[in-house]
Amino acid sequence: MSAGTQAVTSLRAWLERMAHTDRLAVTKSGVALRYEVAAIAKRLDGHQAVVFPEPDGHAIPVVSGLVARRAWIAEAMGVSESAMLSHFQHAARNPLPWREIADAPVQAEVHHSVDLKRMLPAPTHNEHDSGPYITAGLLIARNPRTGAQNVSINRCQISSENRMGVLILPRHAHAFYESAEAAGDALEVAVVIGVDPMTLLASQAIVPIDHDELEISGALRGAPLDVVKCVSNNVRVPSEAEIVLEGRMLPTVREPEGPFGEFPQYYGPRADRHVMEVDVITHRERPLFHTIVGGGLEHLWLGGIPREATLLDHLQRSFPSVVDVHLPVGGVCRYQLIVQIEQRQEGEAKNVIMGAFAGHYDIKQVIVVDRDVNMHDPNEVQWAIATRFQADRDLMMISNAQGSKLDPSARDGVSAKLGLDATVPMSAEPFDFTRIRVPGEDTVGLGEWLAEDPLARLESVLGS
Ligand code: MN
């Protein structure tokens, strides 16, 4: 069995771990769902997760900011930060099928009569958002042709008592929807709110179609994920989740959705989008409602780490020279990819750039650096570009490629790609690119040499 048995496998256990290590804030009752929840979560973003009991007097507490740091994600996975990507890679390559059970905590209460606005404490986050949204809901869909499941996080606007406007970007859930719609059928789906950190991370893996991301959660946990069949359809959902909305994506129906504040820190515009009709709501006893504030660190890192791991896997299949990858926060953990290589052949960095664009359409800019550059430090990356990159030799540009529809500078998802080869040419004179270094700068004993009374020492130096 793979490592991962020390992973945190329940949302409640993770909240307790955060609470015991001063990384969890709990508010007083009555924080307003409109803006106030998001304002407090954003103020604490990356410092503390937050629990909001009785928001607007609602019985269900809201939680936010659970995985808002790189180090927290490694900790939840039970590995060191440096081992995090290879650990996730291993899980994505070796998925563990889930185990179906009959009695699930998430079905402790079953509501056949649905009123989303009344039953869920869905917050409104940003100034120009169209209203309350479910932002941390895992959309689980079944391929109508193969029965394989797909998991993704899609923003869900609460449009009426039982309808939600859902943004489905052109990946796997979208393909399932299109084949159902072509046959005139609705697509059976579930939106799952409040899952453990491993399932949250697994939902963001970039794996081929018909690879069920819930099986990656199993591999990360080191044990199969328990799932249960929905009450009203055939979708299987994590049995320990907090809340499940069961329903159908309606064929041919499109209704207005948005605007909504997204990860690039801009609004996704209002447009006619897919519609989910909710048939049944099930939940645990005393459930929690997880919300992810758009564009916050939880949103960025949650998408970033699984993408880094699966993009690294993708690149290493073609390029043994690739050592590591990073999706920096400044590139919204989606659009800019830094690739570290141990170059063996002249020109390899350019091939790596082309391979990276094929990894995911979101990738817009690729920067390739050598092993001596710390790619987690933006200053180091900028230094490599400043001192190793020549635009007429090392810049690659591709026009009119598929990009992100959420990038406001793209034209409805049609985007230019930019590659920067900031590696040292293999033909270069090695001394020209030898980094200056003071012998002992890392090891010299400051405690041994620094005066304990600098003021007195200075006075004696100046002779006053
Ligand atoms: Mn998928």
Coordinates of N, CA and C in Angstrom, one line a residue, residues 235-397:
V235 N -25.9 8.5 -9.1 CA -24.6 9.0 -8.7 C -24.1 8.6 -7.4
R236 N -22.8 8.2 -7.3 CA -22.2 7.8 -6.0 C -21.5 9.0 -5.4
V237 N -21.8 9.3 -4.1 CA -21.2 10.5 -3.4 C -20.5 10.0 -2.1
P238 N -19.5 10.8 -1.7 CA -18.8 10.4 -0.5 C -19.8 10.3 0.7
S239 N -19.7 9.2 1.4 CA -20.7 9.0 2.4 C -20.6 9.9 3.7
E240 N -19.4 10.4 3.8 CA -19.1 11.2 5.0 C -19.3 12.7 4.7
A241 N -19.7 13.1 3.5 CA -19.9 14.5 3.2 C -20.9 15.1 4.1
E242 N -21.0 16.4 4.1 CA -21.9 17.1 5.0 C -23.3 17.3 4.3
I243 N -23.3 17.7 3.1 CA -24.6 18.0 2.4 C -24.5 17.5 0.9
V244 N -25.6 16.9 0.4 CA -25.6 16.5 -1.0 C -26.9 17.1 -1.6
L245 N -26.7 17.7 -2.8 CA -27.9 18.1 -3.6 C -28.0 17.2 -4.8
E246 N -29.0 16.4 -4.8 CA -29.2 15.5 -5.9 C -30.1 16.1 -7.0
G247 N -29.7 15.9 -8.3 CA -30.6 16.5 -9.3 C -30.1 16.2 -10.7
R248 N -30.5 17.0 -11.6 CA -30.3 16.8 -13.0 C -29.9 18.1 -13.7
M249 N -29.0 18.0 -14.6 CA -28.7 19.1 -15.5 C -29.7 19.0 -16.7
L250 N -30.5 20.0 -16.9 CA -31.6 20.0 -17.8 C -31.1 20.1 -19.3
P251 N -31.5 19.2 -20.2 CA -31.1 19.4 -21.6 C -31.8 20.6 -22.2
T252 N -31.1 21.3 -23.1 CA -31.5 22.4 -23.9 C -31.8 23.7 -23.1
V253 N -31.9 23.6 -21.8 CA -32.3 24.8 -21.0 C -31.0 25.6 -20.7
R254 N -31.1 26.9 -20.9 CA -30.0 27.8 -20.5 C -30.7 29.0 -19.8
E255 N -30.1 29.4 -18.7 CA -30.7 30.6 -18.0 C -29.6 31.5 -17.5
P256 N -29.9 32.8 -17.2 CA -28.8 33.7 -16.8 C -28.1 33.3 -15.6
E257 N -26.8 33.4 -15.6 CA -25.9 33.1 -14.4 C -24.8 34.1 -14.4
G258 N -24.5 34.6 -13.2 CA -23.4 35.6 -13.0 C -24.0 37.0 -12.9
P259 N -23.1 38.0 -12.8 CA -21.6 37.8 -12.6 C -21.2 37.2 -11.3
F260 N -20.0 36.7 -11.3 CA -19.5 36.1 -10.1 C -17.9 36.3 -10.1
G261 N -17.4 36.6 -8.9 CA -16.0 36.9 -8.7 C -15.2 35.6 -8.7
E262 N -14.3 35.5 -9.7 CA -13.6 34.2 -10.0 C -12.1 34.2 -9.5
F263 N -11.4 33.1 -9.8 CA -10.0 33.0 -9.3 C -9.1 34.0 -10.0
P264 N -9.3 34.5 -11.2 CA -8.4 35.5 -11.8 C -8.5 36.8 -11.1
Q265 N -9.4 37.0 -10.1 CA -9.7 38.2 -9.4 C -10.5 39.2 -10.2
Y266 N -11.2 38.6 -11.2 CA -12.2 39.4 -12.0 C -13.5 38.7 -11.9
Y267 N -14.5 39.4 -12.4 CA -15.9 38.8 -12.5 C -16.0 37.9 -13.8
G268 N -16.6 36.7 -13.6 CA -17.1 36.0 -14.8 C -18.4 36.7 -15.1
P269 N -18.6 37.1 -16.4 CA -19.8 37.9 -16.7 C -21.1 37.1 -16.7
R270 N -22.2 37.8 -16.7 CA -23.5 37.2 -16.7 C -23.7 36.6 -18.1
A271 N -24.3 35.4 -18.2 CA -24.6 34.8 -19.5 C -25.5 33.7 -19.3
D272 N -26.1 33.2 -20.4 CA -27.0 32.1 -20.3 C -26.2 30.8 -20.1
R273 N -26.5 30.1 -19.0 CA -25.6 28.9 -18.7 C -26.5 27.7 -18.3
H274 N -25.8 26.6 -18.1 CA -26.5 25.3 -17.8 C -27.3 25.5 -16.5
V275 N -28.4 24.7 -16.4 CA -29.3 24.7 -15.3 C -29.4 23.4 -14.6
M276 N -29.2 23.3 -13.3 CA -29.4 22.1 -12.5 C -30.7 22.2 -11.8
E277 N -31.6 21.2 -11.9 CA -32.8 21.2 -11.1 C -32.5 20.2 -9.9
V278 N -32.7 20.7 -8.7 CA -32.4 19.9 -7.5 C -33.7 19.2 -7.1
D279 N -33.6 17.8 -6.9 CA -34.7 17.0 -6.6 C -34.8 16.7 -5.1
V280 N -33.6 16.4 -4.5 CA -33.5 16.0 -3.1 C -32.3 16.6 -2.5
I281 N -32.4 16.9 -1.2 CA -31.3 17.3 -0.4 C -31.1 16.4 0.7
T282 N -29.9 15.8 0.8 CA -29.6 15.0 2.0 C -28.5 15.6 2.8
H283 N -28.4 15.4 4.1 CA -27.3 15.9 4.9 C -27.1 15.1 6.2
R284 N -25.9 15.4 6.8 CA -25.6 14.8 8.1 C -26.5 15.4 9.1
E285 N -26.5 14.8 10.3 CA -27.0 15.5 11.4 C -26.1 16.7 11.7
R286 N -26.6 17.9 12.0 CA -25.9 19.1 12.2 C -24.8 19.3 11.2
P287 N -25.1 19.5 9.9 CA -24.1 19.6 8.9 C -23.4 20.9 8.9
L288 N -22.3 21.0 8.2 CA -21.5 22.2 8.0 C -21.6 22.6 6.5
F289 N -21.5 23.9 6.2 CA -21.6 24.3 4.8 C -20.2 25.0 4.5
H290 N -19.5 24.4 3.6 CA -18.2 24.9 3.2 C -18.3 25.9 2.1
T291 N -17.7 27.1 2.2 CA -17.7 28.1 1.1 C -16.3 28.5 0.8
I292 N -15.9 28.6 -0.4 CA -14.6 29.1 -0.9 C -14.8 30.5 -1.5
V293 N -14.1 31.4 -0.9 CA -14.2 32.8 -1.4 C -13.4 32.9 -2.7
G294 N -14.1 33.3 -3.7 CA -13.5 33.4 -5.0 C -12.2 34.3 -5.1
G295 N -11.2 33.7 -5.6 CA -9.9 34.5 -5.8 C -9.1 34.5 -4.5
G296 N -9.6 33.9 -3.4 CA -8.8 33.8 -2.2 C -7.8 32.7 -2.3
L297 N -6.9 32.6 -1.2 CA -5.8 31.7 -1.3 C -6.3 30.2 -1.3
E298 N -7.4 30.0 -0.6 CA -7.9 28.6 -0.6 C -8.3 28.2 -2.1
H299 N -9.0 29.1 -2.8 CA -9.4 28.9 -4.1 C -8.1 28.7 -5.0
L300 N -7.1 29.5 -4.8 CA -5.9 29.4 -5.7 C -5.1 28.1 -5.4
W301 N -4.8 27.8 -4.1 CA -3.9 26.7 -3.8 C -4.7 25.4 -4.0
L302 N -5.9 25.4 -3.7 CA -6.7 24.1 -3.9 C -6.7 23.7 -5.4
G303 N -6.8 24.7 -6.3 CA -6.6 24.4 -7.7 C -5.2 24.1 -8.1
G304 N -4.3 24.8 -7.4 CA -2.8 24.8 -7.8 C -2.1 23.5 -7.6
I305 N -2.2 23.0 -6.3 CA -1.4 21.9 -6.0 C -1.7 20.6 -6.8
P306 N -3.0 20.2 -6.9 CA -3.3 19.1 -7.8 C -2.9 19.3 -9.2
R307 N -3.1 20.5 -9.7 CA -2.6 20.8 -11.1 C -1.1 20.7 -11.2
E308 N -0.4 21.2 -10.3 CA 1.1 21.1 -10.4 C 1.5 19.6 -10.5
A309 N 0.9 18.8 -9.6 CA 1.3 17.4 -9.5 C 0.9 16.7 -10.8
T310 N -0.3 16.9 -11.4 CA -0.7 16.2 -12.6 C 0.0 16.8 -13.8
L311 N 0.3 18.1 -13.8 CA 1.1 18.6 -15.0 C 2.5 18.1 -14.9
L312 N 3.1 18.0 -13.8 CA 4.4 17.4 -13.6 C 4.5 16.0 -14.2
D313 N 3.5 15.3 -13.8 CA 3.3 13.9 -14.4 C 3.3 13.9 -15.9
H314 N 2.4 14.7 -16.4 CA 2.2 14.8 -17.9 C 3.6 15.2 -18.5
L315 N 4.3 16.2 -18.0 CA 5.6 16.6 -18.6 C 6.6 15.5 -18.5
Q316 N 6.7 14.9 -17.4 CA 7.8 13.9 -17.2 C 7.6 12.6 -18.0
R317 N 6.4 12.4 -18.5 CA 6.2 11.3 -19.4 C 6.9 11.5 -20.7
S318 N 7.0 12.8 -21.1 CA 7.6 13.1 -22.4 C 9.1 13.6 -22.2
F319 N 9.4 14.2 -21.1 CA 10.6 14.9 -20.9 C 11.3 14.5 -19.6
P320 N 12.2 13.5 -19.7 CA 12.9 13.1 -18.5 C 13.7 14.2 -17.8
S321 N 14.0 15.3 -18.6 CA 14.8 16.4 -18.1 C 14.0 17.3 -17.1
V322 N 12.6 17.1 -17.1 CA 11.8 18.0 -16.2 C 12.0 17.5 -14.7
V323 N 12.3 18.5 -13.9 CA 12.6 18.2 -12.5 C 11.4 18.5 -11.6
D324 N 10.8 19.7 -11.9 CA 9.7 20.2 -11.0 C 8.9 21.2 -11.7
V325 N 7.7 21.5 -11.3 CA 6.9 22.6 -11.8 C 6.2 23.4 -10.7
H326 N 5.8 24.6 -11.0 CA 5.2 25.4 -10.0 C 4.2 26.4 -10.7
L327 N 3.0 26.5 -10.1 CA 2.0 27.4 -10.6 C 1.9 28.5 -9.5
P328 N 2.6 29.7 -9.7 CA 2.7 30.7 -8.7 C 1.4 31.4 -8.4
V329 N 1.2 31.9 -7.2 CA 0.0 32.6 -6.8 C -0.2 33.8 -7.7
G330 N 0.9 34.5 -8.1 CA 0.8 35.7 -9.0 C 0.3 35.3 -10.3
G331 N 0.4 34.1 -10.7 CA -0.2 33.6 -12.0 C -1.6 32.9 -11.7
V332 N -2.2 33.3 -10.7 CA -3.5 32.8 -10.2 C -3.5 31.2 -10.1
C333 N -2.3 30.7 -9.8 CA -2.2 29.2 -9.7 C -2.8 28.4 -10.9
R334 N -2.9 29.1 -12.0 CA -3.5 28.4 -13.2 C -2.8 28.8 -14.5
Y335 N -2.6 30.2 -14.7 CA -2.2 30.7 -16.0 C -0.7 30.7 -16.3
Q336 N 0.1 30.8 -15.2 CA 1.6 30.8 -15.4 C 2.2 29.6 -14.8
L337 N 3.0 28.9 -15.6 CA 3.6 27.7 -15.2 C 5.1 27.9 -15.2
I338 N 5.8 27.6 -14.1 CA 7.3 27.6 -14.2 C 7.7 26.1 -14.2
V339 N 8.6 25.8 -15.1 CA 9.1 24.4 -15.2 C 10.6 24.5 -14.9
Q340 N 11.1 23.6 -14.0 CA 12.5 23.5 -13.8 C 13.0 22.3 -14.5
I341 N 14.1 22.5 -15.3 CA 14.7 21.3 -16.0 C 16.2 21.2 -15.8
E342 N 16.6 20.0 -16.0 CA 18.1 19.7 -16.0 C 18.4 19.4 -17.5
Q343 N 18.7 20.5 -18.2 CA 18.8 20.4 -19.7 C 19.9 19.5 -20.1
R344 N 19.6 18.6 -21.0 CA 20.6 17.7 -21.6 C 20.9 17.9 -23.0
Q345 N 19.9 18.4 -23.7 CA 20.0 18.7 -25.2 C 19.7 20.1 -25.5
E346 N 20.5 20.7 -26.3 CA 20.2 22.1 -26.8 C 18.8 22.2 -27.3
G347 N 18.0 23.1 -26.9 CA 16.7 23.3 -27.5 C 15.6 22.6 -26.7
E348 N 16.0 21.8 -25.7 CA 15.0 21.0 -25.0 C 13.9 21.9 -24.3
A349 N 14.4 23.1 -23.8 CA 13.4 23.9 -23.0 C 12.3 24.3 -23.9
K350 N 12.5 24.5 -25.2 CA 11.5 24.9 -26.1 C 10.5 23.8 -26.3
N351 N 10.9 22.6 -26.4 CA 10.0 21.4 -26.5 C 9.2 21.3 -25.2
V352 N 9.8 21.6 -24.1 CA 9.1 21.5 -22.8 C 8.0 22.5 -22.8
I353 N 8.3 23.7 -23.3 CA 7.2 24.8 -23.4 C 6.0 24.3 -24.2
M354 N 6.3 23.7 -25.3 CA 5.2 23.2 -26.2 C 4.4 22.1 -25.5
G355 N 5.1 21.2 -24.8 CA 4.5 20.1 -24.0 C 3.6 20.7 -22.9
A356 N 4.1 21.7 -22.3 CA 3.3 22.3 -21.1 C 2.0 22.9 -21.6
F357 N 2.0 23.5 -22.8 CA 0.7 24.1 -23.3 C -0.3 23.0 -23.6
A358 N 0.2 21.8 -23.9 CA -0.7 20.7 -24.1 C -1.3 20.1 -22.8
G359 N -0.7 20.5 -21.7 CA -1.1 19.9 -20.4 C -2.5 20.4 -20.0
H360 N -2.8 21.6 -20.2 CA -4.1 22.2 -19.8 C -4.3 23.5 -20.6
Y361 N -5.5 23.7 -21.1 CA -5.7 25.0 -21.9 C -5.6 26.2 -21.0
D362 N -5.7 26.1 -19.7 CA -5.5 27.3 -18.9 C -4.1 27.9 -18.9
I363 N -3.1 27.0 -19.3 CA -1.7 27.5 -19.2 C -1.4 28.5 -20.3
K364 N -1.1 29.7 -20.0 CA -1.0 30.8 -20.9 C 0.5 31.2 -21.1
Q365 N 1.2 31.1 -20.0 CA 2.7 31.5 -20.0 C 3.5 30.5 -19.3
V366 N 4.6 30.1 -20.0 CA 5.5 29.0 -19.4 C 6.9 29.6 -19.3
I367 N 7.5 29.5 -18.2 CA 8.8 30.0 -18.0 C 9.7 28.8 -17.6
V368 N 10.7 28.5 -18.3 CA 11.6 27.4 -18.0 C 12.9 27.9 -17.4
V369 N 13.2 27.3 -16.2 CA 14.4 27.7 -15.5 C 15.3 26.4 -15.2
D370 N 16.5 26.7 -14.8 CA 17.5 25.7 -14.5 C 17.3 25.3 -13.0
R371 N 18.0 24.2 -12.7 CA 17.9 23.6 -11.3 C 18.4 24.6 -10.2
D372 N 19.3 25.5 -10.5 CA 19.8 26.3 -9.5 C 18.9 27.5 -9.1
V373 N 17.7 27.6 -9.8 CA 16.8 28.7 -9.6 C 15.7 28.2 -8.6
N374 N 15.5 28.9 -7.5 CA 14.4 28.5 -6.6 C 13.1 29.0 -7.2
M375 N 12.3 28.1 -7.8 CA 11.1 28.6 -8.6 C 10.0 29.0 -7.7
H376 N 10.1 28.7 -6.4 CA 9.0 29.1 -5.4 C 9.3 30.6 -5.0
D377 N 10.4 31.2 -5.4 CA 10.7 32.6 -5.0 C 10.6 33.4 -6.3
P378 N 9.5 34.3 -6.3 CA 9.3 35.1 -7.5 C 10.5 35.9 -7.9
N379 N 11.3 36.4 -6.9 CA 12.5 37.2 -7.2 C 13.5 36.3 -8.0
E380 N 13.6 35.1 -7.6 CA 14.6 34.2 -8.3 C 14.2 34.0 -9.8
V381 N 12.9 33.8 -10.0 CA 12.4 33.6 -11.3 C 12.6 34.8 -12.2
Q382 N 12.3 36.0 -11.6 CA 12.5 37.2 -12.3 C 14.0 37.4 -12.6
W383 N 14.9 37.0 -11.7 CA 16.3 37.1 -11.9 C 16.8 36.2 -13.1
A384 N 16.2 35.1 -13.1 CA 16.6 34.2 -14.2 C 16.1 34.8 -15.6
I385 N 15.0 35.4 -15.6 CA 14.5 36.0 -16.8 C 15.4 37.2 -17.2
A386 N 15.7 38.0 -16.1 CA 16.5 39.2 -16.3 C 17.9 38.8 -16.9
T387 N 18.5 37.7 -16.5 CA 19.9 37.5 -16.7 C 20.2 36.3 -17.7
R388 N 19.2 35.5 -18.0 CA 19.4 34.3 -18.9 C 18.6 34.3 -20.1
F389 N 17.6 35.2 -20.2 CA 16.7 35.2 -21.3 C 17.0 36.3 -22.3
Q390 N 17.0 36.0 -23.6 CA 17.1 36.9 -24.7 C 15.9 36.8 -25.6
A391 N 15.1 37.9 -25.7 CA 13.8 37.8 -26.3 C 13.9 37.3 -27.7
D392 N 14.9 37.7 -28.5 CA 14.9 37.3 -29.9 C 15.3 35.9 -30.1
R393 N 15.8 35.3 -29.0 CA 16.3 33.9 -29.1 C 15.4 32.9 -28.3
D394 N 14.9 33.5 -27.2 CA 14.3 32.6 -26.2 C 12.8 32.7 -26.0
L395 N 12.1 33.6 -26.8 CA 10.7 33.8 -26.7 C 9.9 33.0 -27.7
M396 N 8.9 32.4 -27.3 CA 8.0 31.6 -28.2 C 6.6 32.2 -28.0
M397 N 5.9 32.4 -29.2 CA 4.6 32.9 -29.1 C 3.7 32.2 -30.0

